[in-house]
mmCIF file of C-alpha atoms in Angstrom:
data_model
loop_
_atom_site.group_PDB
_atom_site.id
_atom_site.type_symbol
_atom_site.label_atom_id
_atom_site.label_comp_id
_atom_site.label_asym_id
_atom_site.label_seq_id
_atom_site.Cartn_x
_atom_site.Cartn_y
_atom_site.Cartn_z
ATOM 1 C CA UNK A 1 -27.715 74.066 -12.218
ATOM 2 C CA UNK A 2 -31.340 75.143 -12.126
ATOM 3 C CA UNK A 3 -32.987 74.298 -8.802
ATOM 4 C CA UNK A 4 -36.516 74.580 -10.232
ATOM 5 C CA UNK A 5 -37.758 71.349 -11.761
ATOM 6 C CA UNK A 6 -40.994 70.379 -13.400
ATOM 7 C CA UNK A 7 -41.102 66.850 -11.973
ATOM 8 C CA UNK A 8 -39.005 64.266 -10.155
ATOM 9 C CA UNK A 9 -39.529 60.641 -9.181
ATOM 10 C CA UNK A 10 -37.560 57.669 -7.895
ATOM 11 C CA UNK A 11 -38.636 54.405 -9.475
ATOM 12 C CA UNK A 12 -38.088 50.685 -9.647
ATOM 13 C CA UNK A 13 -38.581 49.014 -12.990
ATOM 14 C CA UNK A 14 -38.002 46.163 -15.390
ATOM 15 C CA UNK A 15 -35.368 45.866 -18.088
ATOM 16 C CA UNK A 16 -34.893 43.257 -20.790
ATOM 17 C CA UNK A 17 -31.677 41.265 -21.122
ATOM 18 C CA UNK A 18 -30.122 44.027 -23.212
ATOM 19 C CA UNK A 19 -30.729 46.548 -20.425
ATOM 20 C CA UNK A 20 -33.566 48.403 -22.190
ATOM 21 C CA UNK A 21 -36.367 49.664 -19.922
ATOM 22 C CA UNK A 22 -39.725 47.912 -20.302
ATOM 23 C CA UNK A 23 -41.607 49.754 -17.542
ATOM 24 C CA UNK A 24 -41.066 51.817 -14.374
ATOM 25 C CA UNK A 25 -43.112 52.063 -11.165
ATOM 26 C CA UNK A 26 -42.998 55.387 -9.289
ATOM 27 C CA UNK A 27 -44.585 55.154 -5.852
ATOM 28 C CA UNK A 28 -44.423 58.877 -5.049
ATOM 29 C CA UNK A 29 -43.931 61.086 -8.113
ATOM 30 C CA UNK A 30 -43.445 64.783 -7.408
ATOM 31 C CA UNK A 31 -44.653 67.805 -9.349
ATOM 32 C CA UNK A 32 -42.525 70.935 -8.879
ATOM 33 C CA UNK A 33 -40.212 69.497 -6.197
ATOM 34 C CA UNK A 34 -38.593 71.943 -3.805
ATOM 35 C CA UNK A 35 -35.245 73.541 -4.637
ATOM 36 C CA UNK A 36 -33.899 72.169 -1.356
ATOM 37 C CA UNK A 37 -34.744 68.596 -2.388
ATOM 38 C CA UNK A 38 -33.124 69.031 -5.799
ATOM 39 C CA UNK A 39 -29.956 70.478 -4.249
ATOM 40 C CA UNK A 40 -29.749 67.525 -1.841
ATOM 41 C CA UNK A 41 -29.951 64.773 -4.454
ATOM 42 C CA UNK A 42 -27.988 66.322 -7.329
ATOM 43 C CA UNK A 43 -24.470 65.543 -5.972
ATOM 44 C CA UNK A 44 -25.366 61.894 -5.281
ATOM 45 C CA UNK A 45 -26.778 61.353 -8.777
ATOM 46 C CA UNK A 46 -24.309 63.570 -10.610
ATOM 47 C CA UNK A 47 -27.212 65.588 -12.002
ATOM 48 C CA UNK A 48 -26.507 69.022 -13.426
ATOM 49 C CA UNK A 49 -29.296 70.035 -15.775
ATOM 50 C CA UNK A 50 -31.940 69.013 -18.295
ATOM 51 C CA UNK A 51 -34.324 66.077 -18.525
ATOM 52 C CA UNK A 52 -32.595 62.854 -17.539
ATOM 53 C CA UNK A 53 -33.303 59.286 -16.443
ATOM 54 C CA UNK A 54 -30.389 58.312 -14.195
ATOM 55 C CA UNK A 55 -29.947 54.705 -13.107
ATOM 56 C CA UNK A 56 -28.722 54.394 -9.516
ATOM 57 C CA UNK A 57 -27.585 51.593 -7.214
ATOM 58 C CA UNK A 58 -28.993 50.434 -3.897
ATOM 59 C CA UNK A 59 -25.938 52.000 -2.235
ATOM 60 C CA UNK A 60 -26.821 55.327 -3.837
ATOM 61 C CA UNK A 61 -30.425 54.855 -2.698
ATOM 62 C CA UNK A 62 -29.148 54.750 0.886
ATOM 63 C CA UNK A 63 -27.076 57.878 0.267
ATOM 64 C CA UNK A 64 -30.096 59.652 -1.207
ATOM 65 C CA UNK A 65 -32.233 58.634 1.778
ATOM 66 C CA UNK A 66 -29.629 60.087 4.134
ATOM 67 C CA UNK A 67 -29.383 63.283 2.087
ATOM 68 C CA UNK A 68 -33.145 63.796 2.249
ATOM 69 C CA UNK A 69 -33.522 63.366 6.007
ATOM 70 C CA UNK A 70 -34.844 66.654 7.295
ATOM 71 C CA UNK A 71 -35.667 67.731 3.741
ATOM 72 C CA UNK A 72 -38.468 65.377 2.668
ATOM 73 C CA UNK A 73 -39.341 62.584 5.099
ATOM 74 C CA UNK A 74 -41.657 60.766 2.667
ATOM 75 C CA UNK A 75 -39.075 60.612 -0.121
ATOM 76 C CA UNK A 76 -36.356 59.625 2.361
ATOM 77 C CA UNK A 77 -38.523 56.729 3.573
ATOM 78 C CA UNK A 78 -39.201 55.651 -0.021
ATOM 79 C CA UNK A 79 -35.493 55.624 -0.844
ATOM 80 C CA UNK A 80 -34.802 53.557 2.256
ATOM 81 C CA UNK A 81 -37.187 50.955 0.833
ATOM 82 C CA UNK A 82 -35.678 51.212 -2.649
ATOM 83 C CA UNK A 83 -32.273 50.440 -1.137
ATOM 84 C CA UNK A 84 -33.633 46.905 -0.546
ATOM 85 C CA UNK A 85 -34.548 46.393 -4.213
ATOM 86 C CA UNK A 86 -33.454 43.439 -6.338
ATOM 87 C CA UNK A 87 -34.760 45.230 -9.447
ATOM 88 C CA UNK A 88 -33.116 48.147 -11.313
ATOM 89 C CA UNK A 89 -33.640 51.655 -9.929
ATOM 90 C CA UNK A 90 -33.966 54.940 -11.789
ATOM 91 C CA UNK A 91 -34.273 58.610 -10.864
ATOM 92 C CA UNK A 92 -36.219 60.482 -13.518
ATOM 93 C CA UNK A 93 -35.718 64.221 -13.506
ATOM 94 C CA UNK A 94 -37.718 66.569 -15.714
ATOM 95 C CA UNK A 95 -36.341 70.085 -15.678
ATOM 96 C CA UNK A 96 -39.128 71.092 -18.061
ATOM 97 C CA UNK A 97 -42.236 69.647 -19.665
ATOM 98 C CA UNK A 98 -40.545 68.957 -22.987
ATOM 99 C CA UNK A 99 -40.904 66.257 -25.642
ATOM 100 C CA UNK A 100 -40.177 62.828 -24.222
ATOM 101 C CA UNK A 101 -36.823 61.168 -24.823
ATOM 102 C CA UNK A 102 -36.804 57.950 -22.754
ATOM 103 C CA UNK A 103 -39.081 55.192 -21.469
ATOM 104 C CA UNK A 104 -38.657 56.221 -17.785
ATOM 105 C CA UNK A 105 -39.722 59.777 -18.736
ATOM 106 C CA UNK A 106 -42.804 58.445 -20.534
ATOM 107 C CA UNK A 107 -43.796 56.369 -17.522
ATOM 108 C CA UNK A 108 -43.326 59.333 -15.194
ATOM 109 C CA UNK A 109 -45.759 61.445 -17.191
ATOM 110 C CA UNK A 110 -48.316 58.620 -17.244
ATOM 111 C CA UNK A 111 -47.964 58.398 -13.451
ATOM 112 C CA UNK A 112 -48.490 62.156 -13.073
ATOM 113 C CA UNK A 113 -51.832 61.806 -14.856
ATOM 114 C CA UNK A 114 -53.061 58.779 -12.903
ATOM 115 C CA UNK A 115 -51.928 60.291 -9.579
ATOM 116 C CA UNK A 116 -54.146 63.296 -10.490
ATOM 117 C CA UNK A 117 -51.190 65.656 -10.324
ATOM 118 C CA UNK A 118 -51.890 66.876 -13.876
ATOM 119 C CA UNK A 119 -55.131 66.753 -15.867
ATOM 120 C CA UNK A 120 -55.428 65.428 -19.431
ATOM 121 C CA UNK A 121 -53.917 67.791 -22.015
ATOM 122 C CA UNK A 122 -51.755 69.260 -19.248
ATOM 123 C CA UNK A 123 -48.560 67.490 -20.365
ATOM 124 C CA UNK A 124 -46.388 67.369 -23.452
ATOM 125 C CA UNK A 125 -46.695 63.733 -24.542
ATOM 126 C CA UNK A 126 -45.126 64.177 -27.961
ATOM 127 C CA UNK A 127 -43.162 61.125 -29.029
ATOM 128 C CA UNK A 128 -44.615 58.809 -26.385
ATOM 129 C CA UNK A 129 -45.494 55.794 -28.561
ATOM 130 C CA UNK A 130 -41.992 54.830 -29.744
ATOM 131 C CA UNK A 131 -40.812 55.061 -26.121
ATOM 132 C CA UNK A 132 -43.394 52.599 -24.807
ATOM 133 C CA UNK A 133 -42.231 49.108 -25.798
ATOM 134 C CA UNK A 134 -44.900 46.568 -26.696
ATOM 135 C CA UNK A 135 -44.480 43.966 -23.962
ATOM 136 C CA UNK A 136 -46.233 40.955 -22.468
ATOM 137 C CA UNK A 137 -47.960 41.871 -19.198
ATOM 138 C CA UNK A 138 -47.901 38.642 -17.220
ATOM 139 C CA UNK A 139 -48.351 37.121 -13.791
ATOM 140 C CA UNK A 140 -44.600 37.646 -13.403
ATOM 141 C CA UNK A 141 -44.635 41.246 -14.553
ATOM 142 C CA UNK A 142 -43.512 42.822 -17.817
ATOM 143 C CA UNK A 143 -41.581 40.536 -20.168
ATOM 144 C CA UNK A 144 -39.908 41.418 -23.452
ATOM 145 C CA UNK A 145 -41.790 39.663 -26.265
ATOM 146 C CA UNK A 146 -38.544 38.218 -27.641
ATOM 147 C CA UNK A 147 -37.926 36.591 -24.242
ATOM 148 C CA UNK A 148 -41.484 35.446 -23.533
ATOM 149 C CA UNK A 149 -41.287 31.912 -24.973
ATOM 150 C CA UNK A 150 -38.257 31.113 -22.826
ATOM 151 C CA UNK A 151 -39.974 32.433 -19.699
ATOM 152 C CA UNK A 152 -43.057 30.332 -20.487
ATOM 153 C CA UNK A 153 -40.942 27.187 -20.850
ATOM 154 C CA UNK A 154 -39.050 27.894 -17.635
ATOM 155 C CA UNK A 155 -42.335 28.342 -15.764
ATOM 156 C CA UNK A 156 -43.722 25.037 -17.111
ATOM 157 C CA UNK A 157 -40.569 23.201 -16.118
ATOM 158 C CA UNK A 158 -41.099 24.481 -12.573
ATOM 159 C CA UNK A 159 -44.680 23.227 -12.680
ATOM 160 C CA UNK A 160 -46.049 26.764 -12.923
ATOM 161 C CA UNK A 161 -48.222 28.647 -15.408
ATOM 162 C CA UNK A 162 -47.011 31.997 -16.699
ATOM 163 C CA UNK A 163 -50.263 33.785 -17.454
ATOM 164 C CA UNK A 164 -50.218 36.496 -20.126
ATOM 165 C CA UNK A 165 -52.887 39.106 -19.421
ATOM 166 C CA UNK A 166 -52.225 41.345 -22.409
ATOM 167 C CA UNK A 167 -49.701 42.309 -25.058
ATOM 168 C CA UNK A 168 -49.688 46.093 -25.241
ATOM 169 C CA UNK A 169 -47.704 49.295 -24.863
ATOM 170 C CA UNK A 170 -49.774 50.376 -21.855
ATOM 171 C CA UNK A 171 -50.281 48.469 -18.596
ATOM 172 C CA UNK A 172 -53.450 48.698 -16.542
ATOM 173 C CA UNK A 173 -53.535 51.688 -14.219
ATOM 174 C CA UNK A 174 -54.339 49.772 -11.042
ATOM 175 C CA UNK A 175 -51.012 47.891 -11.165
ATOM 176 C CA UNK A 176 -49.374 51.278 -10.580
ATOM 177 C CA UNK A 177 -51.872 53.488 -8.756
ATOM 178 C CA UNK A 178 -55.413 53.208 -7.399
ATOM 179 C CA UNK A 179 -56.795 56.743 -6.962
ATOM 180 C CA UNK A 180 -58.842 57.437 -3.862
ATOM 181 C CA UNK A 181 -62.637 57.404 -4.001
ATOM 182 C CA UNK A 182 -63.236 55.425 -7.196
ATOM 183 C CA UNK A 183 -64.983 52.195 -8.175
ATOM 184 C CA UNK A 184 -63.562 50.176 -11.061
ATOM 185 C CA UNK A 185 -65.405 46.999 -12.002
ATOM 186 C CA UNK A 186 -62.803 45.683 -14.473
ATOM 187 C CA UNK A 187 -59.331 47.065 -13.826
ATOM 188 C CA UNK A 188 -58.011 45.821 -17.182
ATOM 189 C CA UNK A 189 -60.110 48.487 -18.924
ATOM 190 C CA UNK A 190 -58.309 51.465 -17.381
ATOM 191 C CA UNK A 191 -54.891 52.240 -18.874
ATOM 192 C CA UNK A 192 -52.017 53.815 -16.985
ATOM 193 C CA UNK A 193 -52.162 57.511 -17.791
ATOM 194 C CA UNK A 194 -55.918 57.724 -17.218
ATOM 195 C CA UNK A 195 -57.153 60.459 -14.861
ATOM 196 C CA UNK A 196 -60.030 59.012 -12.832
ATOM 197 C CA UNK A 197 -61.572 61.681 -10.629
ATOM 198 C CA UNK A 198 -62.916 61.078 -7.138
ATOM 199 C CA UNK A 199 -66.469 59.767 -7.139
ATOM 200 C CA UNK A 200 -66.141 58.069 -10.531
ATOM 201 C CA UNK A 201 -67.597 54.608 -11.085
ATOM 202 C CA UNK A 202 -66.365 52.690 -14.131
ATOM 203 C CA UNK A 203 -68.564 49.680 -14.809
ATOM 204 C CA UNK A 204 -67.484 46.468 -16.559
ATOM 205 C CA UNK A 205 -67.948 47.785 -20.101
ATOM 206 C CA UNK A 206 -66.486 51.192 -19.322
ATOM 207 C CA UNK A 207 -63.051 52.067 -20.716
ATOM 208 C CA UNK A 208 -60.695 54.978 -19.988
ATOM 209 C CA UNK A 209 -57.654 55.548 -22.196
ATOM 210 C CA UNK A 210 -54.433 57.404 -21.339
ATOM 211 C CA UNK A 211 -54.438 61.243 -21.317
ATOM 212 C CA UNK A 212 -58.199 61.045 -20.803
ATOM 213 C CA UNK A 213 -60.550 60.692 -17.885
ATOM 214 C CA UNK A 214 -63.176 62.116 -15.597
ATOM 215 C CA UNK A 215 -63.481 65.036 -13.232
ATOM 216 C CA UNK A 216 -65.828 62.965 -11.059
ATOM 217 C CA UNK A 217 -68.321 62.184 -9.763
ATOM 218 C CA UNK A 218 -69.811 60.268 -12.663
ATOM 219 C CA UNK A 219 -70.835 56.918 -14.091
ATOM 220 C CA UNK A 220 -68.841 55.496 -17.004
ATOM 221 C CA UNK A 221 -70.382 52.559 -18.860
ATOM 222 C CA UNK A 222 -68.991 53.598 -22.232
ATOM 223 C CA UNK A 223 -65.695 54.539 -23.842
ATOM 224 C CA UNK A 224 -63.597 57.537 -22.818
ATOM 225 C CA UNK A 225 -61.127 57.688 -25.701
ATOM 226 C CA UNK A 226 -57.644 59.231 -25.660
ATOM 227 C CA UNK A 227 -57.778 62.972 -25.099
ATOM 228 C CA UNK A 228 -61.398 63.064 -23.862
ATOM 229 C CA UNK A 229 -62.212 64.584 -20.458
ATOM 230 C CA UNK A 230 -65.633 64.131 -18.843
ATOM 231 C CA UNK A 231 -66.979 66.856 -16.560
ATOM 232 C CA UNK A 232 -68.573 66.594 -13.128
ATOM 233 C CA UNK A 233 -71.850 64.756 -12.807
ATOM 234 C CA UNK A 234 -71.882 63.379 -16.332
ATOM 235 C CA UNK A 235 -72.881 59.813 -17.210
ATOM 236 C CA UNK A 236 -71.830 57.734 -20.211
ATOM 237 C CA UNK A 237 -74.373 55.001 -20.933
ATOM 238 C CA UNK A 238 -73.612 51.405 -21.803
ATOM 239 C CA UNK A 239 -71.689 50.942 -25.047
ATOM 240 C CA UNK A 240 -71.506 54.647 -25.878
ATOM 241 C CA UNK A 241 -68.439 56.162 -27.512
ATOM 242 C CA UNK A 242 -66.481 59.401 -27.449
ATOM 243 C CA UNK A 243 -64.278 60.085 -30.469
ATOM 244 C CA UNK A 244 -60.706 60.660 -29.329
ATOM 245 C CA UNK A 245 -57.751 62.301 -31.020
ATOM 246 C CA UNK A 246 -56.477 58.824 -31.989
ATOM 247 C CA UNK A 247 -59.704 57.672 -33.647
ATOM 248 C CA UNK A 248 -60.505 60.231 -36.300
ATOM 249 C CA UNK A 249 -60.894 63.403 -34.271
ATOM 250 C CA UNK A 250 -57.584 64.811 -35.465
ATOM 251 C CA UNK A 251 -56.473 67.614 -33.189
ATOM 252 C CA UNK A 252 -59.995 68.522 -32.067
ATOM 253 C CA UNK A 253 -60.254 68.236 -28.285
ATOM 254 C CA UNK A 254 -63.430 66.298 -27.508
ATOM 255 C CA UNK A 255 -64.763 66.920 -24.026
ATOM 256 C CA UNK A 256 -67.999 66.298 -22.182
ATOM 257 C CA UNK A 257 -69.313 69.151 -20.066
ATOM 258 C CA UNK A 258 -70.848 68.955 -16.605
ATOM 259 C CA UNK A 259 -74.178 67.242 -16.005
ATOM 260 C CA UNK A 260 -74.315 65.547 -19.410
ATOM 261 C CA UNK A 261 -75.856 62.230 -20.419
ATOM 262 C CA UNK A 262 -74.726 60.208 -23.427
ATOM 263 C CA UNK A 263 -77.254 57.430 -23.873
ATOM 264 C CA UNK A 264 -76.554 53.750 -24.401
ATOM 265 C CA UNK A 265 -74.863 52.990 -27.750
ATOM 266 C CA UNK A 266 -74.735 56.705 -28.597
ATOM 267 C CA UNK A 267 -71.594 58.631 -29.466
ATOM 268 C CA UNK A 268 -70.081 62.056 -29.981
ATOM 269 C CA UNK A 269 -67.480 63.511 -32.318
ATOM 270 C CA UNK A 270 -67.934 67.087 -31.045
ATOM 271 C CA UNK A 271 -67.314 68.679 -27.642
ATOM 272 C CA UNK A 272 -70.445 68.852 -25.516
ATOM 273 C CA UNK A 273 -71.341 71.857 -23.399
ATOM 274 C CA UNK A 274 -72.831 71.573 -19.928
ATOM 275 C CA UNK A 275 -76.147 69.750 -19.415
ATOM 276 C CA UNK A 276 -76.278 68.190 -22.886
ATOM 277 C CA UNK A 277 -78.124 64.952 -23.610
ATOM 278 C CA UNK A 278 -77.533 62.640 -26.573
ATOM 279 C CA UNK A 279 -80.330 60.156 -27.157
ATOM 280 C CA UNK A 280 -79.545 56.440 -26.997
ATOM 281 C CA UNK A 281 -78.272 55.044 -30.290
ATOM 282 C CA UNK A 282 -77.509 58.436 -31.842
ATOM 283 C CA UNK A 283 -73.945 59.157 -33.003
ATOM 284 C CA UNK A 284 -73.302 62.863 -33.541
ATOM 285 C CA UNK A 285 -70.205 63.700 -35.591
ATOM 286 C CA UNK A 286 -68.941 67.160 -36.542
ATOM 287 C CA UNK A 287 -70.526 66.973 -39.994
ATOM 288 C CA UNK A 288 -73.898 65.600 -38.895
ATOM 289 C CA UNK A 289 -76.749 67.752 -40.247
ATOM 290 C CA UNK A 290 -78.890 68.824 -37.294
ATOM 291 C CA UNK A 291 -82.373 70.368 -37.459
ATOM 292 C CA UNK A 292 -82.501 73.138 -34.855
ATOM 293 C CA UNK A 293 -85.996 73.329 -33.324
ATOM 294 C CA UNK A 294 -87.665 76.073 -31.314
ATOM 295 C CA UNK A 295 -89.783 75.574 -28.210
ATOM 296 C CA UNK A 296 -92.774 74.704 -30.438
ATOM 297 C CA UNK A 297 -90.793 72.046 -32.328
ATOM 298 C CA UNK A 298 -90.719 74.268 -35.407
ATOM 299 C CA UNK A 299 -87.640 74.163 -37.646
ATOM 300 C CA UNK A 300 -85.458 77.249 -37.308
ATOM 301 C CA UNK A 301 -82.393 76.183 -39.259
ATOM 302 C CA UNK A 302 -80.343 73.171 -40.315
ATOM 303 C CA UNK A 303 -76.743 73.375 -39.120
ATOM 304 C CA UNK A 304 -73.758 71.090 -38.905
ATOM 305 C CA UNK A 305 -73.247 69.663 -35.432
ATOM 306 C CA UNK A 306 -69.846 71.374 -35.109
ATOM 307 C CA UNK A 307 -71.746 74.693 -34.898
ATOM 308 C CA UNK A 308 -73.383 73.440 -31.703
ATOM 309 C CA UNK A 309 -70.137 72.306 -30.098
ATOM 310 C CA UNK A 310 -69.754 73.476 -26.522
ATOM 311 C CA UNK A 311 -73.229 75.019 -26.301
ATOM 312 C CA UNK A 312 -75.088 74.305 -23.028
ATOM 313 C CA UNK A 313 -78.553 72.820 -22.443
ATOM 314 C CA UNK A 314 -78.986 70.852 -25.654
ATOM 315 C CA UNK A 315 -80.925 67.675 -26.395
ATOM 316 C CA UNK A 316 -79.814 65.720 -29.472
ATOM 317 C CA UNK A 317 -82.360 63.198 -30.727
ATOM 318 C CA UNK A 318 -83.431 61.389 -33.883
ATOM 319 C CA UNK A 319 -86.931 61.907 -35.249
ATOM 320 C CA UNK A 320 -88.563 58.475 -35.113
ATOM 321 C CA UNK A 321 -90.629 59.167 -38.238
ATOM 322 C CA UNK A 322 -88.213 60.954 -40.566
ATOM 323 C CA UNK A 323 -84.869 59.802 -39.172
ATOM 324 C CA UNK A 324 -83.621 63.408 -39.086
ATOM 325 C CA UNK A 325 -81.256 64.404 -36.291
ATOM 326 C CA UNK A 326 -82.823 67.177 -34.236
ATOM 327 C CA UNK A 327 -81.664 69.476 -31.478
ATOM 328 C CA UNK A 328 -83.786 71.162 -28.864
ATOM 329 C CA UNK A 329 -82.652 73.564 -26.176
ATOM 330 C CA UNK A 330 -83.990 74.864 -22.904
ATOM 331 C CA UNK A 331 -83.313 78.294 -24.374
ATOM 332 C CA UNK A 332 -85.197 79.294 -27.492
ATOM 333 C CA UNK A 333 -83.593 78.106 -30.699
ATOM 334 C CA UNK A 334 -83.745 81.692 -32.019
ATOM 335 C CA UNK A 335 -81.532 82.890 -29.158
ATOM 336 C CA UNK A 336 -79.181 79.988 -29.681
ATOM 337 C CA UNK A 337 -78.951 80.664 -33.402
ATOM 338 C CA UNK A 338 -78.048 84.302 -32.713
ATOM 339 C CA UNK A 339 -75.364 83.216 -30.238
ATOM 340 C CA UNK A 340 -73.880 80.809 -32.759
ATOM 341 C CA UNK A 341 -73.389 83.579 -35.322
ATOM 342 C CA UNK A 342 -72.592 86.502 -33.040
ATOM 343 C CA UNK A 343 -68.934 86.461 -34.045
ATOM 344 C CA UNK A 344 -69.324 85.701 -37.763
#
C-alpha cells in the first residue's frame, strides 16, 4: 500500500432511498495527508490502494478516532463527533489526482477548492457533471427529485413548509465552507467549488462559479464564470461578464490579471494582463477587431483582440463617434506591436 496520498477526508452526507449519494460535507479535508495518518486508518477501513469512497459506521468512526490519537488531534476530534452521526458517513481517499469516479470524490475536490487548498485549474475535474446529481436544495437539506413531492406532502401534514431554494447540481458554497476574510452579499450566488480569496467582496449581483474565483482582495459585482481566476486588486463592475470554458471559451483559460478594472456591463473573452481596463459596456471577444493607438491617438495597426491577450497596461474603449474598438497602452503602441510579433 502506498502511504503517500493526494487527499483524504471524512464526511457526513445524504443518500436517497436507493442508497445513492446526493451530497457530502467534509469539515476538515486534507491535502497530502501524512503517511503516519494513512497507516493508522487503513486497517480500520480496509483500505489498500487507489481512489476510493468507503462508507463507514459510527462504531468505525470511534475506532478511527482512537487510532488517530497522538497522530492527528484535529482529525481524531472530528471522528469523535462523526461517531454521533445519524446520517451516513464516508471516508474519501484519493491516492492520486485522477479522473473522478464517484459523487463523494467530486464533492471532496469541490471542498478542496473552496477551502483554498487548491486554486482553480489545479485539479483534475474530468467527468464531474454526471457524478453530481441534480437535486432539490431545501430547508431540510438535499432531497432526491423523485422523492421531493412526498417530502413536501409530509411537511404539510406536519404543519410545516418545505422550502425549495434551488434545483441544481451544485449547492451554495456557504452551506459547506465560509472562507476567512470575505464578504458575500448573496450567498446563493457562490457555488461550492468556488475559490474566494481573502479580502474579496462579492456584492448582490456578483456570481462565482465552481473551479473559478479570486486571489483577493477585490470587488466582484459581475460574473466570474467557470474556469476564470481574478488576480489581486482587480474589480469587476456591475453586470459585467467573463467568458468561461463552459460558455463558449472552449479550452481557452480566461483570467484577469492584477489591478484590472472591467467596467459595468462590459465583458471579456480573452485573458487580461495586469493593469488592464475595459470600458463600461464594451465586450471584447477573441475575434474583436481592435484599433491599436499610439500615445498621440494615431492608428498603428488593427489587430484581433486575441493578439493582445495577457499584455499589461492596456485600456480597451469604444470610439464614441465611429464605434470602433480601440486600445491604448501606457507603453507606446509601436513597442507593444513589436512585442506582439517578436516570436512570429
